[in-house]
Amino acid sequence: MEFRYLGRSGLKVSEIAYGNWLTHGSQVEEDAARACVRAALDEGITTFDTADVYAGTRAEEVLGRALKGQRREGLEIFTKVYWPTGPGVNDRGLSRKHIVESVNGSLRRLETDYIDLYQAHRFDHETPLEETMRAFDDLVRQGKVLYVGVSEWRAEEIERALKIADEMGFDRIISNQPQYSMLWRVIEGEIVPLCEREGVGQIVWSPIGQGVLTGKYKPGQPLPAGSRATDDKGGADMIKRYMSDDLLARVQELKPIADDLGLSMAQLAIAWTLQNPNVASAIVGASRPEQVADNAKAAGVKLDEGVLKRIDDVLDPVVIRDPAKTGSPPRRP
């Protein structure tokens, strides 16, 4: 496993992070989830990402139990706050009340005394940004959180948060967690240039495009049973944007490129995201331990300019680049 600094901080993270969105406490039974976490640890993965909202808070509980007994100092545990975790009007968003209550719940469920990286899961248009940033800074000063980050924020939102932190002496954001893959490159135009300038690193999710970049979905053929595209718990909604025959046919053209490099298609897709110097880590999920082992082999892979051009030549017509695709709900859900 290779490691990179997260933004302009002293924190190092594993190039491959293990995430449990849509798996722990939901699609995958706990024994299988624990086996995947053990596989991640065996592969040298030290960075684990979750969120309070995943599987209605159960994902944090499963991860906490799976990591129990591990040397805490050797792990980087990340979680998030924003989406509803209860029925009340304040059980959501980035108000001081919800942030404080949510971090205490996450600490309890994860069975840890502190969170390495606490992330604002979306931008809250209903809460003054100064309130959110002060609440985050308070958690850092209390020792409950070591670093703060965001997820799926627009460039102008990240810039405002950094300006407030500088003006008020708060801890700065060190990371952003966006969707990023060969197919979904919306961060490249605005977010990456800003973050490179300001010392904010990317922890990217869905580097294999919800599984599409593995090549398992074939144009004109039935969806594989048990795949993300057949999942009625949220997975199918996320993947449907990639289900056109043209896109799936182009993905099949990546297989010779992967074969030439001795990589699986998943490894090629993950390694591609890590060629971006602003990316610190790529989050992979899994329902089986062998998937973790396969994905982890993308760490340290170098793709030369010729390979990157071949990939662009194949995918360019179907790549999504519009920065406006990044966004948060106008009101709290």
Coordinates of C-alpha atoms in Angstrom, one line a residue:
M1 CA 0.0 0.0 0.0
E2 CA 1.1 3.5 -0.8
F3 CA 0.3 6.6 1.3
R4 CA -0.2 10.3 0.5
Y5 CA -0.6 13.5 2.5
L6 CA -4.2 14.7 2.8
G7 CA -4.2 18.2 1.4
R8 CA -1.6 20.5 3.0
S9 CA -1.7 18.7 6.3
G10 CA 0.6 16.3 8.0
L11 CA -1.9 13.5 7.9
K12 CA -1.1 10.6 5.6
V13 CA -3.8 8.3 4.2
S14 CA -3.7 5.1 2.3
E15 CA -4.1 5.6 -1.5
I16 CA -7.0 3.1 -1.3
A17 CA -9.6 3.8 1.4
Y18 CA -12.3 1.4 2.4
G19 CA -15.8 2.8 2.5
N20 CA -19.1 1.2 3.6
W21 CA -21.8 3.3 1.8
L22 CA -24.5 1.0 0.5
T23 CA -22.9 -2.1 2.0
H24 CA -22.5 -2.4 5.8
G25 CA -25.8 -2.6 7.6
S26 CA -27.7 -2.7 4.3
Q27 CA -26.7 -4.9 1.3
V28 CA -24.1 -7.0 3.2
E29 CA -24.5 -9.2 6.3
E30 CA -22.3 -8.2 9.2
D31 CA -20.1 -11.3 9.0
A32 CA -19.4 -10.5 5.3
A33 CA -18.8 -6.8 6.2
R34 CA -16.3 -7.8 8.9
A35 CA -14.5 -10.1 6.4
C36 CA -14.2 -7.2 4.0
V37 CA -12.7 -4.9 6.7
R38 CA -10.2 -7.7 7.6
A39 CA -9.3 -8.0 4.0
A40 CA -8.7 -4.2 3.8
L41 CA -6.5 -4.3 6.8
D42 CA -4.6 -7.3 5.4
E43 CA -3.9 -5.2 2.2
G44 CA -2.5 -2.4 4.2
I45 CA -5.5 -0.1 4.0
T46 CA -5.5 2.2 7.1
T47 CA -8.2 4.7 6.0
F48 CA -11.8 3.9 6.6
D49 CA -14.7 6.1 5.5
T50 CA -18.3 6.1 6.6
A51 CA -21.2 8.5 7.5
D52 CA -23.8 8.8 10.1
V53 CA -26.6 8.5 7.5
Y54 CA -25.4 5.2 5.9
A55 CA -27.9 2.4 6.5
G56 CA -29.7 4.7 9.0
T57 CA -26.6 4.9 11.3
R58 CA -26.0 1.1 11.3
A59 CA -23.0 1.4 9.0
E60 CA -21.0 3.2 11.6
E61 CA -21.9 0.6 14.2
V62 CA -20.8 -2.3 11.9
L63 CA -17.5 -0.5 11.1
G64 CA -16.9 0.2 14.8
R65 CA -17.3 -3.4 15.7
A66 CA -15.2 -4.6 12.8
L67 CA -12.3 -2.3 13.8
K68 CA -12.5 -3.2 17.5
G69 CA -9.2 -4.5 18.8
Q70 CA -7.1 -2.8 16.1
R71 CA -4.4 -0.3 17.1
R72 CA -6.4 3.0 17.0
E73 CA -3.3 5.0 16.3
G74 CA -2.7 3.0 13.1
L75 CA -6.1 3.9 11.6
E76 CA -7.7 7.0 10.0
I77 CA -11.4 6.9 10.6
F78 CA -13.6 9.3 8.6
T79 CA -17.3 10.1 9.0
K80 CA -19.7 12.8 8.0
V81 CA -22.7 14.9 9.0
Y82 CA -25.6 16.6 7.2
W83 CA -28.3 14.2 6.1
P84 CA -31.2 13.3 8.4
T85 CA -30.5 10.9 11.2
G86 CA -33.8 11.3 13.0
P87 CA -37.4 12.7 12.6
G88 CA -36.8 16.1 14.2
V89 CA -36.4 19.4 12.3
N90 CA -32.9 19.7 13.8
D91 CA -31.8 16.1 13.1
R92 CA -30.2 17.3 9.8
G93 CA -28.1 20.0 8.3
L94 CA -25.0 21.8 9.6
S95 CA -26.3 23.8 12.6
R96 CA -24.2 23.7 15.8
K97 CA -26.9 21.6 17.4
H98 CA -26.9 18.9 14.8
I99 CA -23.2 18.9 14.4
V100 CA -22.6 18.5 18.2
E101 CA -25.3 15.8 18.6
S102 CA -24.2 14.0 15.5
V103 CA -20.5 13.8 16.4
N104 CA -21.3 12.4 19.8
G105 CA -23.5 9.8 18.1
S106 CA -20.8 8.9 15.6
L107 CA -18.2 8.5 18.4
R108 CA -20.5 6.2 20.3
R109 CA -21.3 4.1 17.3
L110 CA -17.7 3.9 16.0
E111 CA -16.5 3.1 19.6
T112 CA -13.7 5.6 19.4
D113 CA -12.7 8.6 21.4
Y114 CA -12.0 10.8 18.3
I115 CA -12.6 11.0 14.6
D116 CA -9.6 11.6 12.3
L117 CA -11.6 13.5 9.6
Y118 CA -15.1 14.9 10.1
Q119 CA -16.8 16.0 6.9
A120 CA -19.7 18.2 6.0
H121 CA -21.6 15.7 3.8
R122 CA -23.3 18.5 1.8
F123 CA -23.4 22.3 1.9
D124 CA -26.2 23.6 4.2
H125 CA -27.9 26.6 2.6
E126 CA -30.0 27.2 5.7
T127 CA -27.2 27.6 8.2
P128 CA -24.7 30.5 8.3
L129 CA -21.4 29.1 7.2
E130 CA -19.7 30.9 10.1
E131 CA -21.8 28.8 12.5
T132 CA -20.8 25.6 10.9
M133 CA -17.1 26.5 10.7
R134 CA -17.1 27.6 14.4
A135 CA -18.8 24.4 15.5
F136 CA -16.2 22.3 13.5
D137 CA -13.4 24.3 15.0
D138 CA -14.8 23.7 18.5
L139 CA -14.8 20.0 17.9
V140 CA -11.1 20.2 16.9
R141 CA -10.2 22.1 20.0
Q142 CA -12.1 19.6 22.2
G143 CA -10.1 16.8 20.7
K144 CA -13.2 15.0 19.3
V145 CA -12.1 15.7 15.7
L146 CA -8.6 16.0 14.4
Y147 CA -9.3 17.4 10.9
V148 CA -12.3 18.8 9.1
G149 CA -13.4 18.4 5.5
V150 CA -16.4 18.6 3.2
S151 CA -18.1 16.4 0.6
E152 CA -19.7 17.4 -2.7
W153 CA -19.2 21.2 -2.1
R154 CA -18.9 23.6 -5.0
A155 CA -15.7 25.5 -5.6
E156 CA -17.2 28.8 -4.4
E157 CA -18.5 27.1 -1.2
I158 CA -15.1 25.7 -0.4
E159 CA -13.5 29.1 -1.1
R160 CA -16.0 30.8 1.3
A161 CA -15.3 28.3 4.1
L162 CA -11.5 28.8 3.7
K163 CA -11.9 32.6 3.8
I164 CA -14.0 32.4 7.0
A165 CA -11.4 30.1 8.6
D166 CA -8.6 32.4 7.8
E167 CA -10.4 35.5 9.0
M168 CA -11.6 33.9 12.2
G169 CA -8.6 31.8 13.0
F170 CA -10.5 28.5 12.6
D171 CA -9.0 25.2 11.5
R172 CA -9.1 25.1 7.7
I173 CA -10.8 22.4 5.6
I174 CA -8.1 19.9 4.4
S175 CA -10.2 17.7 2.2
N176 CA -13.1 17.4 -0.2
Q177 CA -14.9 14.1 -1.0
P178 CA -16.4 14.3 -4.5
Q179 CA -17.5 11.7 -6.9
Y180 CA -14.7 11.2 -9.5
S181 CA -14.0 8.6 -12.1
M182 CA -13.0 8.3 -15.8
L183 CA -16.7 8.9 -16.6
W184 CA -17.4 11.7 -14.0
R185 CA -14.9 14.5 -14.1
V186 CA -16.9 17.5 -12.9
I187 CA -14.3 18.5 -10.3
E188 CA -11.5 19.1 -12.8
G189 CA -12.6 22.5 -14.1
E190 CA -13.1 24.5 -10.9
I191 CA -12.7 22.4 -7.8
V192 CA -9.3 20.9 -8.4
P193 CA -7.5 24.1 -9.4
L194 CA -8.9 25.9 -6.3
C195 CA -8.0 23.0 -4.0
E196 CA -4.5 22.7 -5.4
R197 CA -4.0 26.3 -4.7
E198 CA -5.4 26.2 -1.2
G199 CA -4.0 22.9 0.0
V200 CA -7.2 20.9 0.0
G201 CA -7.0 17.2 -1.1
Q202 CA -9.6 15.0 -2.7
I203 CA -10.8 11.7 -1.3
V204 CA -12.8 10.4 -4.2
W205 CA -15.8 8.1 -4.2
S206 CA -17.1 5.8 -6.9
P207 CA -13.8 5.6 -8.8
I208 CA -15.2 2.6 -10.7
G209 CA -18.4 4.5 -11.7
Q210 CA -20.8 2.5 -9.5
G211 CA -19.2 -0.7 -11.0
V212 CA -19.7 0.2 -14.6
L213 CA -16.0 0.6 -15.2
T214 CA -15.4 -3.0 -14.2
G215 CA -16.9 -4.0 -17.6
K216 CA -19.5 -6.3 -16.1
Y217 CA -22.4 -4.5 -17.7
K218 CA -22.6 -5.3 -21.4
P219 CA -24.5 -3.3 -24.0
G220 CA -27.7 -5.0 -25.1
Q221 CA -27.4 -7.7 -22.4
P222 CA -29.5 -8.4 -19.2
L223 CA -28.2 -6.8 -16.0
P224 CA -26.1 -9.2 -13.8
A225 CA -28.2 -10.6 -11.0
G226 CA -27.3 -9.1 -7.6
S227 CA -25.4 -6.2 -9.2
R228 CA -25.6 -2.5 -8.2
A229 CA -27.9 -1.9 -11.2
T230 CA -30.5 -4.2 -9.7
D231 CA -30.4 -2.9 -6.2
D232 CA -33.6 -1.2 -5.1
K233 CA -32.0 0.4 -2.0
G234 CA -30.4 3.3 -3.9
G235 CA -27.8 1.7 -6.0
A236 CA -29.9 1.4 -9.2
D237 CA -30.8 5.1 -9.1
M238 CA -27.1 6.1 -8.9
I239 CA -26.0 3.9 -11.8
K240 CA -28.7 4.5 -14.3
R241 CA -26.9 7.5 -15.8
Y242 CA -24.3 5.1 -17.1
M243 CA -26.6 2.5 -18.6
S244 CA -26.7 3.7 -22.3
D245 CA -25.5 1.1 -24.8
D246 CA -23.0 3.7 -26.3
L247 CA -21.3 4.3 -22.9
L248 CA -21.3 0.6 -22.0
A249 CA -19.7 -0.3 -25.4
R250 CA -17.0 2.3 -24.9
V251 CA -16.2 0.9 -21.5
Q252 CA -15.7 -2.5 -23.1
E253 CA -13.0 -0.9 -25.3
L254 CA -11.0 -0.2 -22.1
K255 CA -10.3 -3.9 -21.6
P256 CA -7.4 -4.2 -24.1
I257 CA -5.8 -1.2 -22.3
A258 CA -6.1 -2.9 -18.9
D259 CA -4.9 -6.2 -20.4
D260 CA -1.8 -4.6 -21.9
L261 CA -0.9 -3.3 -18.4
G262 CA -1.7 -6.5 -16.6
L263 CA -4.5 -4.9 -14.6
S264 CA -8.2 -5.7 -14.1
M265 CA -10.6 -3.1 -15.4
A266 CA -11.4 -2.1 -11.8
Q267 CA -7.7 -1.6 -11.0
L268 CA -7.3 0.5 -14.1
A269 CA -10.2 2.7 -13.2
I270 CA -9.0 3.2 -9.6
A271 CA -5.4 3.8 -10.7
W272 CA -6.7 6.4 -13.2
T273 CA -8.1 8.6 -10.4
L274 CA -4.8 8.4 -8.5
Q275 CA -2.9 9.9 -11.4
N276 CA -4.5 13.2 -10.4
P277 CA -2.0 14.7 -8.0
N278 CA -4.8 16.4 -6.0
V279 CA -6.3 13.1 -5.2
A280 CA -5.0 11.7 -1.9
S281 CA -7.1 8.5 -1.8
A282 CA -9.8 6.6 -3.7
I283 CA -12.6 5.0 -1.7
V284 CA -13.6 1.5 -2.6
G285 CA -16.5 -0.5 -1.3
A286 CA -17.0 -4.2 -1.5
S287 CA -19.4 -7.0 -0.7
R288 CA -16.7 -9.7 -0.8
P289 CA -13.1 -9.8 0.5
E290 CA -11.7 -10.7 -2.9
Q291 CA -13.0 -7.4 -4.3
V292 CA -11.0 -5.5 -1.7
A293 CA -7.9 -7.4 -2.5
D294 CA -8.3 -6.8 -6.2
N295 CA -9.0 -3.1 -5.8
A296 CA -6.1 -2.6 -3.4
K297 CA -3.7 -3.6 -6.2
A298 CA -4.4 -0.2 -7.9
A299 CA -2.2 1.5 -5.2
G300 CA 1.2 2.6 -6.6
V301 CA 0.2 2.0 -10.3
K302 CA 1.6 4.6 -12.7
L303 CA -0.1 5.3 -16.0
D304 CA 1.9 7.1 -18.6
E305 CA 0.6 9.8 -20.9
G306 CA 0.1 7.4 -23.7
V307 CA -2.2 5.3 -21.6
L308 CA -4.1 8.3 -20.4
K309 CA -4.6 9.5 -24.0
R310 CA -5.9 6.1 -25.1
I311 CA -8.5 6.2 -22.3
D312 CA -9.5 9.7 -23.2
D313 CA -9.8 8.8 -26.9
V314 CA -12.2 6.0 -26.0
L315 CA -14.4 7.8 -23.4
D316 CA -14.3 11.5 -24.3
P317 CA -17.8 11.6 -25.9
V318 CA -19.5 10.2 -22.8
V319 CA -17.5 11.9 -20.1
I320 CA -19.5 14.2 -17.8
R321 CA -17.6 17.4 -17.0
D322 CA -20.1 20.0 -16.1
P323 CA -19.1 21.7 -12.8
A324 CA -22.8 22.5 -12.2
K325 CA -23.4 18.8 -11.6
T326 CA -21.9 19.3 -8.1
G327 CA -24.5 20.6 -5.7
S328 CA -26.4 20.3 -2.5
P329 CA -30.2 20.5 -1.8
P330 CA -31.5 24.1 -1.7
R331 CA -33.1 23.2 1.6
R332 CA -32.4 20.6 4.2
P333 CA -34.0 17.2 3.3

